[in-house]
Amino acid sequence: MTNDLLARLADLDAAPRRTPSAQETDREETLLRTILDDSERPGRSVGATFRRPLVRRLSFTAAGALAAGLALVAVNGGLPGLGGSGPLSSSELASWTGTAKSVDVAAARGSAAGKWCLDVNGTGAEPVISNADLRGKVASMVVTRGDVSAYCLAGSDGGTSMGISPVRQQPDGHIKVDTLGSRGSGDEELNYVVGWAGSDVKGITVRDHGHTTEATIEDGRFTAWWPDGDPDGAITGTVTLHLADGSTHTVKGDTLLG
């Protein structure tokens, strides 16, 4: 086979000419999730790979099922936003605290982490920041521009961001998981979970890999992250809901994965 023929055949090869960047991989995964979400097939779990970590996009209903110690799993639809990835150092992750310090919107916008999160999540509509908190040296927040939202975690020099769906109102005693997973590796690995909560859900506690994390809840959305969890992004411990009537309900985290 001549070199000329090989060169012509190479032009027809559909394989990428280079390894996709982290941001390109995230965008490809976002498009895939959007297509799968539009299929509206109930009872089907969707998985996708972000580089090494496995990210599952699931729903979890907690009400009578939680009282019985069960979880109901279904596919969550919606159009996620777009994001990118950057470094979070091991020293920043080591500063993590289970109970977050609340950060107001003005402080979040003015911080180095807030500016990174705003810059990495595009331009256009005026950004709205919610669920802003600080755990040690790492700030996290939800950035929404129009109908596109992203969950962002950032330190002094960079961070990580992933697309999430708009808030969906939940009945009392219910939560739904929008997305959960992991980013990084080794001592730079972190886990996160993002979802929605009914108005009577006053607290959500995630216990995983020896870490106890109190989620940040604002306007029907909850967010939480912790270092050194399951590298595949699963919650292998438990999730506890604290309701307005003083009751609590606990479910094993692995039931979130179907």
mmCIF file of N, CA, C and O in Angstrom, residues 125-178:
data_model
loop_
_atom_site.group_PDB
_atom_site.id
_atom_site.type_symbol
_atom_site.label_atom_id
_atom_site.label_comp_id
_atom_site.label_asym_id
_atom_site.label_seq_id
_atom_site.Cartn_x
_atom_site.Cartn_y
_atom_site.Cartn_z
ATOM 1 N N ALA A 125 -25.978 36.408 29.811
ATOM 2 C CA ALA A 125 -26.938 36.891 30.804
ATOM 3 C C ALA A 125 -26.234 37.210 32.119
ATOM 4 O O ALA A 125 -25.205 36.625 32.461
ATOM 5 N N GLU A 126 -26.789 38.157 32.861
ATOM 6 C CA GLU A 126 -26.233 38.535 34.159
ATOM 7 C C GLU A 126 -26.199 37.304 35.066
ATOM 8 O O GLU A 126 -27.213 36.627 35.266
ATOM 9 N N PRO A 127 -25.033 36.969 35.617
ATOM 10 C CA PRO A 127 -24.937 35.763 36.444
ATOM 11 C C PRO A 127 -25.614 35.922 37.797
ATOM 12 O O PRO A 127 -25.576 36.994 38.403
ATOM 13 N N VAL A 128 -26.241 34.863 38.239
ATOM 14 C CA VAL A 128 -26.842 34.799 39.569
ATOM 15 C C VAL A 128 -26.081 33.748 40.366
ATOM 16 O O VAL A 128 -25.888 32.618 39.905
ATOM 17 N N ILE A 129 -25.625 34.115 41.557
ATOM 18 C CA ILE A 129 -24.878 33.201 42.417
ATOM 19 C C ILE A 129 -25.777 32.732 43.552
ATOM 20 O O ILE A 129 -26.476 33.533 44.180
ATOM 21 N N SER A 130 -25.764 31.434 43.813
ATOM 22 C CA SER A 130 -26.489 30.890 44.953
ATOM 23 C C SER A 130 -25.654 29.779 45.583
ATOM 24 O O SER A 130 -24.627 29.364 45.027
ATOM 25 N N ASN A 131 -26.094 29.292 46.747
ATOM 26 C CA ASN A 131 -25.409 28.200 47.443
ATOM 27 C C ASN A 131 -23.921 28.476 47.628
ATOM 28 O O ASN A 131 -23.094 27.558 47.558
ATOM 29 N N ALA A 132 -23.580 29.740 47.860
ATOM 30 C CA ALA A 132 -22.171 30.103 48.052
ATOM 31 C C ALA A 132 -21.734 29.752 49.472
ATOM 32 O O ALA A 132 -22.379 30.124 50.444
ATOM 33 N N ASP A 133 -20.643 29.009 49.581
ATOM 34 C CA ASP A 133 -20.122 28.655 50.902
ATOM 35 C C ASP A 133 -18.609 28.489 50.839
ATOM 36 O O ASP A 133 -18.004 28.516 49.759
ATOM 37 N N LEU A 134 -18.023 28.338 51.996
ATOM 38 C CA LEU A 134 -16.579 28.189 52.108
ATOM 39 C C LEU A 134 -16.282 27.043 53.069
ATOM 40 O O LEU A 134 -16.743 27.045 54.221
ATOM 41 N N ARG A 135 -15.544 26.065 52.580
ATOM 42 C CA ARG A 135 -15.090 24.947 53.408
ATOM 43 C C ARG A 135 -13.563 24.989 53.407
ATOM 44 O O ARG A 135 -12.925 24.582 52.436
ATOM 45 N N GLY A 136 -12.997 25.504 54.486
ATOM 46 C CA GLY A 136 -11.551 25.684 54.519
ATOM 47 C C GLY A 136 -11.132 26.729 53.514
ATOM 48 O O GLY A 136 -11.626 27.862 53.522
ATOM 49 N N LYS A 137 -10.245 26.356 52.583
ATOM 50 C CA LYS A 137 -9.741 27.292 51.580
ATOM 51 C C LYS A 137 -10.470 27.192 50.246
ATOM 52 O O LYS A 137 -10.096 27.865 49.279
ATOM 53 N N VAL A 138 -11.497 26.343 50.175
ATOM 54 C CA VAL A 138 -12.205 26.116 48.914
ATOM 55 C C VAL A 138 -13.621 26.682 48.992
ATOM 56 O O VAL A 138 -14.384 26.343 49.902
ATOM 57 N N ALA A 139 -13.955 27.544 48.033
ATOM 58 C CA ALA A 139 -15.306 28.085 47.936
ATOM 59 C C ALA A 139 -16.089 27.271 46.908
ATOM 60 O O ALA A 139 -15.532 26.789 45.920
ATOM 61 N N SER A 140 -17.382 27.111 47.161
ATOM 62 C CA SER A 140 -18.248 26.485 46.162
ATOM 63 C C SER A 140 -19.478 27.339 45.981
ATOM 64 O O SER A 140 -19.896 28.066 46.903
ATOM 65 N N MET A 141 -20.069 27.272 44.800
ATOM 66 C CA MET A 141 -21.235 28.092 44.493
ATOM 67 C C MET A 141 -21.899 27.577 43.231
ATOM 68 O O MET A 141 -21.306 26.828 42.445
ATOM 69 N N VAL A 142 -23.154 27.970 43.049
ATOM 70 C CA VAL A 142 -23.880 27.701 41.813
ATOM 71 C C VAL A 142 -23.955 28.999 41.036
ATOM 72 O O VAL A 142 -24.378 30.032 41.569
ATOM 73 N N VAL A 143 -23.524 28.969 39.779
ATOM 74 C CA VAL A 143 -23.572 30.132 38.899
ATOM 75 C C VAL A 143 -24.629 29.865 37.830
ATOM 76 O O VAL A 143 -24.557 28.868 37.112
ATOM 77 N N THR A 144 -25.616 30.755 37.732
ATOM 78 C CA THR A 144 -26.695 30.594 36.757
ATOM 79 C C THR A 144 -26.722 31.799 35.830
ATOM 80 O O THR A 144 -26.731 32.947 36.282
ATOM 81 N N ARG A 145 -26.717 31.525 34.541
ATOM 82 C CA ARG A 145 -26.878 32.564 33.524
ATOM 83 C C ARG A 145 -28.088 32.172 32.677
ATOM 84 O O ARG A 145 -28.029 31.218 31.915
ATOM 85 N N GLY A 146 -29.168 32.908 32.811
ATOM 86 C CA GLY A 146 -30.388 32.532 32.107
ATOM 87 C C GLY A 146 -30.908 31.204 32.627
ATOM 88 O O GLY A 146 -31.157 31.053 33.821
ATOM 89 N N ASP A 147 -31.045 30.216 31.737
ATOM 90 C CA ASP A 147 -31.517 28.897 32.146
ATOM 91 C C ASP A 147 -30.386 27.872 32.208
ATOM 92 O O ASP A 147 -30.626 26.665 32.236
ATOM 93 N N VAL A 148 -29.138 28.350 32.227
ATOM 94 C CA VAL A 148 -27.975 27.463 32.283
ATOM 95 C C VAL A 148 -27.274 27.637 33.624
ATOM 96 O O VAL A 148 -26.914 28.751 34.007
ATOM 97 N N SER A 149 -27.095 26.530 34.350
ATOM 98 C CA SER A 149 -26.481 26.581 35.679
ATOM 99 C C SER A 149 -25.269 25.664 35.749
ATOM 100 O O SER A 149 -25.182 24.657 35.035
ATOM 101 N N ALA A 150 -24.335 25.996 36.625
ATOM 102 C CA ALA A 150 -23.148 25.183 36.850
ATOM 103 C C ALA A 150 -22.784 25.211 38.324
ATOM 104 O O ALA A 150 -22.978 26.237 39.001
ATOM 105 N N TYR A 151 -22.304 24.089 38.820
ATOM 106 C CA TYR A 151 -21.781 24.001 40.182
ATOM 107 C C TYR A 151 -20.275 24.138 40.096
ATOM 108 O O TYR A 151 -19.617 23.435 39.324
ATOM 109 N N CYS A 152 -19.720 25.048 40.877
ATOM 110 C CA CYS A 152 -18.303 25.379 40.762
ATOM 111 C C CYS A 152 -17.635 25.304 42.127
ATOM 112 O O CYS A 152 -18.196 25.738 43.136
ATOM 113 N N LEU A 153 -16.437 24.716 42.161
ATOM 114 C CA LEU A 153 -15.587 24.731 43.345
ATOM 115 C C LEU A 153 -14.252 25.333 42.931
ATOM 116 O O LEU A 153 -13.688 24.959 41.901
ATOM 117 N N ALA A 154 -13.746 26.269 43.728
ATOM 118 C CA ALA A 154 -12.519 26.945 43.336
ATOM 119 C C ALA A 154 -11.695 27.330 44.551
ATOM 120 O O ALA A 154 -12.218 27.609 45.628
ATOM 121 N N GLY A 155 -10.379 27.334 44.336
ATOM 122 C CA GLY A 155 -9.432 27.786 45.338
ATOM 123 C C GLY A 155 -8.798 29.083 44.902
ATOM 124 O O GLY A 155 -9.423 29.906 44.236
ATOM 125 N N SER A 156 -7.524 29.257 45.215
ATOM 126 C CA SER A 156 -6.864 30.516 44.906
ATOM 127 C C SER A 156 -6.467 30.636 43.445
ATOM 128 O O SER A 156 -6.426 31.738 42.892
ATOM 129 N N ASP A 157 -6.158 29.502 42.789
ATOM 130 C CA ASP A 157 -5.631 29.555 41.425
ATOM 131 C C ASP A 157 -6.463 28.811 40.393
ATOM 132 O O ASP A 157 -6.137 28.836 39.206
ATOM 133 N N GLY A 158 -7.503 28.139 40.775
ATOM 134 C CA GLY A 158 -8.286 27.369 39.812
ATOM 135 C C GLY A 158 -9.329 26.554 40.523
ATOM 136 O O GLY A 158 -9.559 26.712 41.730
ATOM 137 N N GLY A 159 -9.977 25.692 39.783
ATOM 138 C CA GLY A 159 -11.016 24.880 40.381
ATOM 139 C C GLY A 159 -11.618 23.912 39.399
ATOM 140 O O GLY A 159 -10.989 23.522 38.423
ATOM 141 N N THR A 160 -12.862 23.542 39.644
ATOM 142 C CA THR A 160 -13.564 22.611 38.773
ATOM 143 C C THR A 160 -15.019 23.020 38.703
ATOM 144 O O THR A 160 -15.569 23.590 39.651
ATOM 145 N N SER A 161 -15.659 22.773 37.568
ATOM 146 C CA SER A 161 -17.030 23.201 37.359
ATOM 147 C C SER A 161 -17.759 22.156 36.529
ATOM 148 O O SER A 161 -17.177 21.544 35.634
ATOM 149 N N MET A 162 -19.036 21.917 36.847
ATOM 150 C CA MET A 162 -19.817 20.940 36.102
ATOM 151 C C MET A 162 -21.243 21.445 35.890
ATOM 152 O O MET A 162 -21.788 22.171 36.725
ATOM 153 N N GLY A 163 -21.834 21.123 34.749
ATOM 154 C CA GLY A 163 -23.180 21.557 34.429
ATOM 155 C C GLY A 163 -24.219 20.875 35.299
ATOM 156 O O GLY A 163 -24.116 19.692 35.613
ATOM 157 N N ILE A 164 -25.241 21.625 35.726
ATOM 158 C CA ILE A 164 -26.349 21.092 36.511
ATOM 159 C C ILE A 164 -27.648 21.615 35.927
ATOM 160 O O ILE A 164 -27.649 22.518 35.087
ATOM 161 N N SER A 165 -28.754 21.036 36.365
ATOM 162 C CA SER A 165 -30.067 21.438 35.855
ATOM 163 C C SER A 165 -30.664 22.566 36.685
ATOM 164 O O SER A 165 -30.269 22.773 37.831
ATOM 165 N N PRO A 166 -31.643 23.302 36.125
ATOM 166 C CA PRO A 166 -32.339 24.321 36.908
ATOM 167 C C PRO A 166 -33.060 23.695 38.101
ATOM 168 O O PRO A 166 -33.353 22.493 38.105
ATOM 169 N N VAL A 167 -33.372 24.511 39.095
ATOM 170 C CA VAL A 167 -34.069 24.021 40.283
ATOM 171 C C VAL A 167 -35.455 23.510 39.898
ATOM 172 O O VAL A 167 -36.161 24.132 39.102
ATOM 173 N N ARG A 168 -35.825 22.383 40.490
ATOM 174 C CA ARG A 168 -37.164 21.832 40.305
ATOM 175 C C ARG A 168 -37.808 21.683 41.680
ATOM 176 O O ARG A 168 -37.238 21.048 42.566
ATOM 177 N N GLN A 169 -38.962 22.262 41.833
ATOM 178 C CA GLN A 169 -39.634 22.239 43.125
ATOM 179 C C GLN A 169 -39.963 20.809 43.524
ATOM 180 O O GLN A 169 -40.454 20.018 42.722
ATOM 181 N N GLN A 170 -39.708 20.485 44.800
ATOM 182 C CA GLN A 170 -39.955 19.152 45.320
ATOM 183 C C GLN A 170 -41.039 19.187 46.392
ATOM 184 O O GLN A 170 -41.173 20.163 47.117
ATOM 185 N N PRO A 171 -41.814 18.105 46.508
ATOM 186 C CA PRO A 171 -42.814 18.034 47.580
ATOM 187 C C PRO A 171 -42.124 17.994 48.941
ATOM 188 O O PRO A 171 -40.946 17.667 49.051
ATOM 189 N N ASP A 172 -42.885 18.316 49.985
ATOM 190 C CA ASP A 172 -42.342 18.221 51.338
ATOM 191 C C ASP A 172 -41.834 16.800 51.597
ATOM 192 O O ASP A 172 -42.457 15.820 51.190
ATOM 193 N N GLY A 173 -40.703 16.728 52.283
ATOM 194 C CA GLY A 173 -40.132 15.431 52.621
ATOM 195 C C GLY A 173 -39.411 14.749 51.486
ATOM 196 O O GLY A 173 -39.033 13.583 51.608
ATOM 197 N N HIS A 174 -39.197 15.465 50.390
ATOM 198 C CA HIS A 174 -38.561 14.866 49.219
ATOM 199 C C HIS A 174 -37.242 15.579 48.897
ATOM 200 O O HIS A 174 -37.121 16.791 49.076
ATOM 201 N N ILE A 175 -36.292 14.814 48.403
ATOM 202 C CA ILE A 175 -35.128 15.378 47.734
ATOM 203 C C ILE A 175 -34.924 14.620 46.424
ATOM 204 O O ILE A 175 -35.389 13.489 46.274
ATOM 205 N N LYS A 176 -34.264 15.263 45.490
ATOM 206 C CA LYS A 176 -33.843 14.595 44.260
ATOM 207 C C LYS A 176 -32.386 14.945 43.997
ATOM 208 O O LYS A 176 -31.989 16.101 44.131
ATOM 209 N N VAL A 177 -31.628 13.945 43.631
ATOM 210 C CA VAL A 177 -30.228 14.158 43.271
ATOM 211 C C VAL A 177 -30.151 14.512 41.795
ATOM 212 O O VAL A 177 -30.637 13.764 40.942
ATOM 213 N N ASP A 178 -29.564 15.662 41.507
ATOM 214 C CA ASP A 178 -29.358 16.088 40.124
ATOM 215 C C ASP A 178 -28.105 15.438 39.555
ATOM 216 O O ASP A 178 -28.132 14.830 38.494
#
